[in-house]
PDB file of C-alpha atoms in Angstrom:
ATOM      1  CA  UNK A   1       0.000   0.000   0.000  1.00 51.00           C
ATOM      2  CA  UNK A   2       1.380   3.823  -1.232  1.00 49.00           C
ATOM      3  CA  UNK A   3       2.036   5.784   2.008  1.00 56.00           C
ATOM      4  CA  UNK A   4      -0.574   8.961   1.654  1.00 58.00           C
ATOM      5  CA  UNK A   5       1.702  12.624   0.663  1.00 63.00           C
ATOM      6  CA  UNK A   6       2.884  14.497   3.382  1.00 65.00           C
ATOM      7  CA  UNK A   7       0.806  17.432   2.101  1.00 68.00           C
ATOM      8  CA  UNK A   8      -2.284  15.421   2.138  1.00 77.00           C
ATOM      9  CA  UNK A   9      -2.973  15.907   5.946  1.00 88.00           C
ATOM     10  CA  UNK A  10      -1.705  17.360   9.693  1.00 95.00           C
ATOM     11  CA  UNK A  11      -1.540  13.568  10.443  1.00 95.00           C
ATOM     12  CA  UNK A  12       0.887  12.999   8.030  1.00 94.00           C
ATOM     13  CA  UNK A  13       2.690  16.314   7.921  1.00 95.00           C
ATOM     14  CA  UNK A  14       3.517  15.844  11.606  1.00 95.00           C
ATOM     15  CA  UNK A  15       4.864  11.814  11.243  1.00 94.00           C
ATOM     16  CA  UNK A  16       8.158  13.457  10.579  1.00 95.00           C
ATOM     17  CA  UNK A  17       9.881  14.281  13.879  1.00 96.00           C
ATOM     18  CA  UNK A  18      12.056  17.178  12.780  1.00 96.00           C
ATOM     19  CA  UNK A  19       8.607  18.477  11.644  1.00 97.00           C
ATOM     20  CA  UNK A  20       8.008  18.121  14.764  1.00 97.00           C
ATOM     21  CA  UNK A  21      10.511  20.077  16.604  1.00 97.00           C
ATOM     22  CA  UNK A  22       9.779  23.052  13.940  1.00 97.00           C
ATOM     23  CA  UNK A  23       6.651  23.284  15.666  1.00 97.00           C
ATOM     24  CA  UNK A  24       8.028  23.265  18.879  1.00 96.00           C
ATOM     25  CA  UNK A  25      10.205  25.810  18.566  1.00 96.00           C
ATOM     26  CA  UNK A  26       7.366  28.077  16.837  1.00 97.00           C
ATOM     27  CA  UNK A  27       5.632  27.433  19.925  1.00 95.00           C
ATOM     28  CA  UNK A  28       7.803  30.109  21.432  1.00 94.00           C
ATOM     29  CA  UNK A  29       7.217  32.677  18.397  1.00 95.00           C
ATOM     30  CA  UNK A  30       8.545  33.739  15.037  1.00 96.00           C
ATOM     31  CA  UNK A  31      11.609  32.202  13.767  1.00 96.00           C
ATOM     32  CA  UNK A  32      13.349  32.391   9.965  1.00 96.00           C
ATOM     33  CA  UNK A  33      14.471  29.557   8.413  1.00 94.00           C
ATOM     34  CA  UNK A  34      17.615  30.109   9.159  1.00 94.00           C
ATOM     35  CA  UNK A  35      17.235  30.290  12.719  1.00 95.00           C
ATOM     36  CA  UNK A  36      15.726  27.093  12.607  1.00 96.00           C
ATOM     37  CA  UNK A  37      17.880  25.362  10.577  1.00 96.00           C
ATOM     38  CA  UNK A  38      20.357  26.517  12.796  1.00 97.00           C
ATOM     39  CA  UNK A  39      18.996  25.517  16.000  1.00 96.00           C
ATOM     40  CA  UNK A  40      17.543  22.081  15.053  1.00 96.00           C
ATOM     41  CA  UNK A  41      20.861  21.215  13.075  1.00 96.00           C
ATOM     42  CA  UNK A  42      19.706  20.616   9.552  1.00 96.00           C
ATOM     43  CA  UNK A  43      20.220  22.324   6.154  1.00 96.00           C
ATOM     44  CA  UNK A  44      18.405  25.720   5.196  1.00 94.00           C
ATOM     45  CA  UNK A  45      16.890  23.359   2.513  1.00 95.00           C
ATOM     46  CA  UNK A  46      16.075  21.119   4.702  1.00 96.00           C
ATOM     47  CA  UNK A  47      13.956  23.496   6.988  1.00 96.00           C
ATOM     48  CA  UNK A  48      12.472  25.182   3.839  1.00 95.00           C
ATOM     49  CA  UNK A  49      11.025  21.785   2.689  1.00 96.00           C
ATOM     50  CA  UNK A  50       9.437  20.905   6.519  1.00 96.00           C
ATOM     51  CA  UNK A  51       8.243  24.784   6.279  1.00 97.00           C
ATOM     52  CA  UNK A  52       6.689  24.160   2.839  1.00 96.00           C
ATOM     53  CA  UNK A  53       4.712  20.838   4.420  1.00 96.00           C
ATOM     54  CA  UNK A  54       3.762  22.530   7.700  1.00 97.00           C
ATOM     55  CA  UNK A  55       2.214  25.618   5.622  1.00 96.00           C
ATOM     56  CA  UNK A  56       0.515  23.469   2.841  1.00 95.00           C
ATOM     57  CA  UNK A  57      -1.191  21.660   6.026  1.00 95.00           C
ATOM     58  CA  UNK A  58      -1.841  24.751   7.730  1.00 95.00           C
ATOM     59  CA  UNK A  59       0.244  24.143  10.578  1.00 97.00           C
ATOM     60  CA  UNK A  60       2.364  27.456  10.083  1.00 97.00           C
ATOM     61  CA  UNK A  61       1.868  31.260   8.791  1.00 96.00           C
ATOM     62  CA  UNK A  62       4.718  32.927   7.250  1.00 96.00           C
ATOM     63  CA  UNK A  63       5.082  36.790   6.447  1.00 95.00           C
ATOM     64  CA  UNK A  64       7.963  39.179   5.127  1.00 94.00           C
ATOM     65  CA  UNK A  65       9.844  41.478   6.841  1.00 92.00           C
ATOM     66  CA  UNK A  66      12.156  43.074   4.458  1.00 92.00           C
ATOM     67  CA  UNK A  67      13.781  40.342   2.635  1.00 91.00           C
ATOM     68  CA  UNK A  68      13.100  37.782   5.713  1.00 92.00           C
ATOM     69  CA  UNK A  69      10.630  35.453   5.762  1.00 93.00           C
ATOM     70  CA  UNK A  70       9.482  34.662   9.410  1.00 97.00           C
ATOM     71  CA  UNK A  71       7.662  31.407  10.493  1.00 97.00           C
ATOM     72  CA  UNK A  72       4.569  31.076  12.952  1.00 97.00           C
ATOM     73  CA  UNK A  73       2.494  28.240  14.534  1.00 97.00           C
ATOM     74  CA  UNK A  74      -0.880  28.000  13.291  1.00 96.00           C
ATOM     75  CA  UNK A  75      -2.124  25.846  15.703  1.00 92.00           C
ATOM     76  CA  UNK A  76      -5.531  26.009  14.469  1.00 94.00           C
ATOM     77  CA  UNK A  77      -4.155  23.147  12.105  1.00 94.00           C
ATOM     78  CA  UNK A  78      -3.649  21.149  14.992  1.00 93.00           C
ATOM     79  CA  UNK A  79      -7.692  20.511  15.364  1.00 93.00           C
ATOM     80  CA  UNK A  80      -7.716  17.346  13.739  1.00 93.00           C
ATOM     81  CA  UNK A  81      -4.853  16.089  15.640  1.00 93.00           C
ATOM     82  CA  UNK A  82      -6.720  17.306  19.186  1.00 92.00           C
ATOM     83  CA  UNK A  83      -9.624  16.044  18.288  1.00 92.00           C
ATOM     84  CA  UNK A  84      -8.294  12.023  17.490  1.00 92.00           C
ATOM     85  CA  UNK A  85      -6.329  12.574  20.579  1.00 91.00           C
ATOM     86  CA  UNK A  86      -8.899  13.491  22.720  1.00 89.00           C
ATOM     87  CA  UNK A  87     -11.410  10.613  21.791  1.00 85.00           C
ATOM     88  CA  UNK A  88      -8.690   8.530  24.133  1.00 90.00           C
ATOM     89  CA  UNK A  89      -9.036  10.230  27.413  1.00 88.00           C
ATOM     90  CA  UNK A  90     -12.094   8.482  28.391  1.00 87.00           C
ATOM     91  CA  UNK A  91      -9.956   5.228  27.906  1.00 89.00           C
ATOM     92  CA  UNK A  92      -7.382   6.565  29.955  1.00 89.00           C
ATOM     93  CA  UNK A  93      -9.184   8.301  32.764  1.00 90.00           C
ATOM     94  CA  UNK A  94     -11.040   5.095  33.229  1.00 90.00           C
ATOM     95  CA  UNK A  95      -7.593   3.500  33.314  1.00 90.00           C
ATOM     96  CA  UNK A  96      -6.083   5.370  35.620  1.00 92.00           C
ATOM     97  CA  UNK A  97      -9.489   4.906  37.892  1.00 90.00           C
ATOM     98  CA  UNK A  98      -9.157   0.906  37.843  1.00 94.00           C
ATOM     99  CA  UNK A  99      -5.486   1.778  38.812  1.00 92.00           C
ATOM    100  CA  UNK A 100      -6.393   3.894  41.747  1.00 92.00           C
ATOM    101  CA  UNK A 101      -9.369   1.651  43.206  1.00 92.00           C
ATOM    102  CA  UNK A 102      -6.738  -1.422  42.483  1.00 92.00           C
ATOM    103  CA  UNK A 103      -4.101   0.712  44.709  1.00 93.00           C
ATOM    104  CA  UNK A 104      -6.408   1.798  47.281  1.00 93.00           C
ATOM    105  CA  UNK A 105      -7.448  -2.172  47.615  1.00 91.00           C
ATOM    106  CA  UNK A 106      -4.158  -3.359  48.069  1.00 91.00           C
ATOM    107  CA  UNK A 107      -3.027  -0.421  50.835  1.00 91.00           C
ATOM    108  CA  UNK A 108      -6.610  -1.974  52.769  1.00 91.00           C
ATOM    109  CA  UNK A 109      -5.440  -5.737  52.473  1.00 90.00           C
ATOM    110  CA  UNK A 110      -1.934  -4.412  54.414  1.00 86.00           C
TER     111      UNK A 110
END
């Protein structure tokens, strides 16, 4: 089976972990592409083709400044992602409920 583009979706966009770390730092504010290149230890044409991925999925903003082109989180793009994610914490609060009762049963059996 053909793995999907990494254009096609957030899901996919953010598989990559140095993707991932892009967003991170952008967490923090505007970077160039230089500065993140820089900091995360990869190419400038590296960083300009996770940049191009993260702003075809919406994930980032970009604007000029002169003849620099800064980089933003759009976290908006992140919806999708939230929403999967969050379908799981009913599993895991109800986890972490068995746990407790199964903790508090074994402190009464001492």
């Amino acid at each position: 089976m053909a793995r999907a583009a990494t254009t096609s979706d957030v899901f996919n966009a953010i598989a990559e972990p140095q993707r991932r770390d892009v967003l991170a730092l952008l967490k923090a504010g505007e970077w160039p592409a230089t500065g993140l290149a820089e900091r995360l230890g990869m190419s400038p044409s590296q960083a300009s083709k996770h940049l191009r991925v993260l702003r075809e999925v919406g994930l980032v903003r970009v604007r000029e400044v002169g003849k620099q082109r800064l980089y933003e989180l759009d976290a908006r793009g992140l919806r999708p992602v939230h929403e999967w994610a969050g379908g799981f914490a009913q599993f895991w609060n109800e986890s972490f409920d068995r746990l407790d009762t199964y903790v508090q049963e074994l402190k009464e059996q001492q």
